[in-house]
mmCIF file of C-alpha atoms in Angstrom:
data_model
loop_
_atom_site.group_PDB
_atom_site.id
_atom_site.type_symbol
_atom_site.label_atom_id
_atom_site.label_comp_id
_atom_site.label_asym_id
_atom_site.label_seq_id
_atom_site.Cartn_x
_atom_site.Cartn_y
_atom_site.Cartn_z
ATOM 1 C CA PHE A 21 0.000 0.000 0.000
ATOM 2 C CA ASP A 22 1.531 3.260 -1.177
ATOM 3 C CA PRO A 23 0.849 5.960 1.446
ATOM 4 C CA ARG A 24 0.702 8.563 -1.332
ATOM 5 C CA HIS A 25 -2.597 7.016 -2.449
ATOM 6 C CA TYR A 26 -4.208 8.096 0.796
ATOM 7 C CA LEU A 27 -3.242 11.771 0.626
ATOM 8 C CA GLY A 28 -5.321 14.523 -0.914
ATOM 9 C CA THR A 29 -5.371 15.179 -4.641
ATOM 10 C CA HIS A 30 -3.501 18.042 -6.281
ATOM 11 C CA CYS A 31 -6.781 19.800 -7.039
ATOM 12 C CA TYR A 32 -8.927 20.712 -4.032
ATOM 13 C CA SER A 33 -7.047 18.249 -1.767
ATOM 14 C CA LEU A 34 -9.836 15.666 -2.079
ATOM 15 C CA PRO A 35 -8.953 12.193 -0.787
ATOM 16 C CA LYS A 36 -7.705 9.827 -3.496
ATOM 17 C CA THR A 37 -8.949 6.847 -1.507
ATOM 18 C CA GLY A 38 -12.073 7.276 0.570
ATOM 19 C CA PRO A 39 -13.343 4.886 3.242
ATOM 20 C CA HIS A 40 -15.469 2.804 0.860
ATOM 21 C CA ARG A 41 -12.654 2.324 -1.639
ATOM 22 C CA LEU A 42 -10.230 1.480 1.173
ATOM 23 C CA ARG A 43 -12.628 -1.133 2.558
ATOM 24 C CA PHE A 44 -12.992 -2.640 -0.930
ATOM 25 C CA LEU A 45 -9.201 -2.762 -1.366
ATOM 26 C CA LEU A 46 -8.653 -4.399 2.022
ATOM 27 C CA GLU A 47 -11.376 -6.987 1.410
ATOM 28 C CA SER A 48 -9.964 -7.714 -2.054
ATOM 29 C CA VAL A 49 -6.432 -8.209 -0.715
ATOM 30 C CA LYS A 50 -7.744 -10.460 2.051
ATOM 31 C CA ASP A 51 -9.699 -12.551 -0.469
ATOM 32 C CA LEU A 52 -6.680 -12.808 -2.790
ATOM 33 C CA ARG A 53 -4.442 -13.920 0.078
ATOM 34 C CA GLU A 54 -6.969 -16.584 1.157
ATOM 35 C CA THR A 55 -7.338 -17.834 -2.432
ATOM 36 C CA LEU A 56 -3.565 -18.070 -2.861
ATOM 37 C CA GLN A 57 -3.175 -19.879 0.469
ATOM 38 C CA LYS A 58 -5.726 -22.488 -0.630
ATOM 39 C CA LYS A 59 -3.481 -23.104 -3.651
ATOM 40 C CA GLY A 60 -0.346 -23.413 -1.501
ATOM 41 C CA SER A 61 0.999 -19.929 -2.163
ATOM 42 C CA THR A 62 0.960 -16.635 -0.304
ATOM 43 C CA LEU A 63 0.703 -12.903 -0.806
ATOM 44 C CA VAL A 64 3.274 -10.422 0.444
ATOM 45 C CA VAL A 65 1.671 -7.135 1.502
ATOM 46 C CA ARG A 66 3.748 -4.115 2.451
ATOM 47 C CA LYS A 67 3.121 -0.454 3.242
ATOM 48 C CA GLY A 68 5.458 2.175 1.837
ATOM 49 C CA LYS A 69 6.668 3.761 -1.356
ATOM 50 C CA PRO A 70 6.872 0.962 -3.954
ATOM 51 C CA GLU A 71 10.302 2.098 -5.134
ATOM 52 C CA ASP A 72 11.599 1.520 -1.595
ATOM 53 C CA VAL A 73 9.520 -1.510 -0.626
ATOM 54 C CA VAL A 74 10.322 -3.509 -3.769
ATOM 55 C CA CYS A 75 14.051 -2.852 -3.381
ATOM 56 C CA ASP A 76 13.943 -3.937 0.274
ATOM 57 C CA LEU A 77 11.924 -7.040 -0.591
ATOM 58 C CA ILE A 78 14.368 -8.068 -3.325
ATOM 59 C CA THR A 79 17.250 -7.676 -0.881
ATOM 60 C CA GLN A 80 15.375 -9.661 1.771
ATOM 61 C CA LEU A 81 14.500 -12.531 -0.586
ATOM 62 C CA GLY A 82 17.927 -12.635 -2.184
ATOM 63 C CA SER A 83 17.034 -14.966 -5.078
ATOM 64 C CA VAL A 84 14.928 -12.662 -7.244
ATOM 65 C CA THR A 85 15.777 -12.796 -10.950
ATOM 66 C CA THR A 86 12.849 -10.888 -12.456
ATOM 67 C CA VAL A 87 10.615 -8.036 -11.349
ATOM 68 C CA ALA A 88 7.518 -6.984 -13.308
ATOM 69 C CA PHE A 89 5.532 -3.843 -12.616
ATOM 70 C CA HIS A 90 3.173 -1.331 -14.144
ATOM 71 C CA GLU A 91 3.088 2.417 -13.863
ATOM 72 C CA GLU A 92 -0.040 4.188 -12.710
ATOM 73 C CA VAL A 93 -1.685 6.198 -15.457
ATOM 74 C CA ARG A 94 -1.782 9.838 -14.454
ATOM 75 C CA GLU A 95 -4.308 12.387 -15.610
ATOM 76 C CA ILE A 96 -3.050 15.297 -17.620
ATOM 77 C CA LEU A 97 -4.551 18.498 -16.312
#
């Protein structure tokens, strides 16, 4: 979870993630973790800036050979 997603927007400082969206995200992550566990896998969940968290996770795991990611699409104002 990137803490920047829970700050206000650039325009009007409206919340990017309100309580209903946050609840949906948390329930979705919980469901995904439970589904993966039933299949013998797991889900790693971290809080922090992805550019820091991913680097720390790679260092912690030590045997990572590939990392895939996507960039958030940003609105042009």
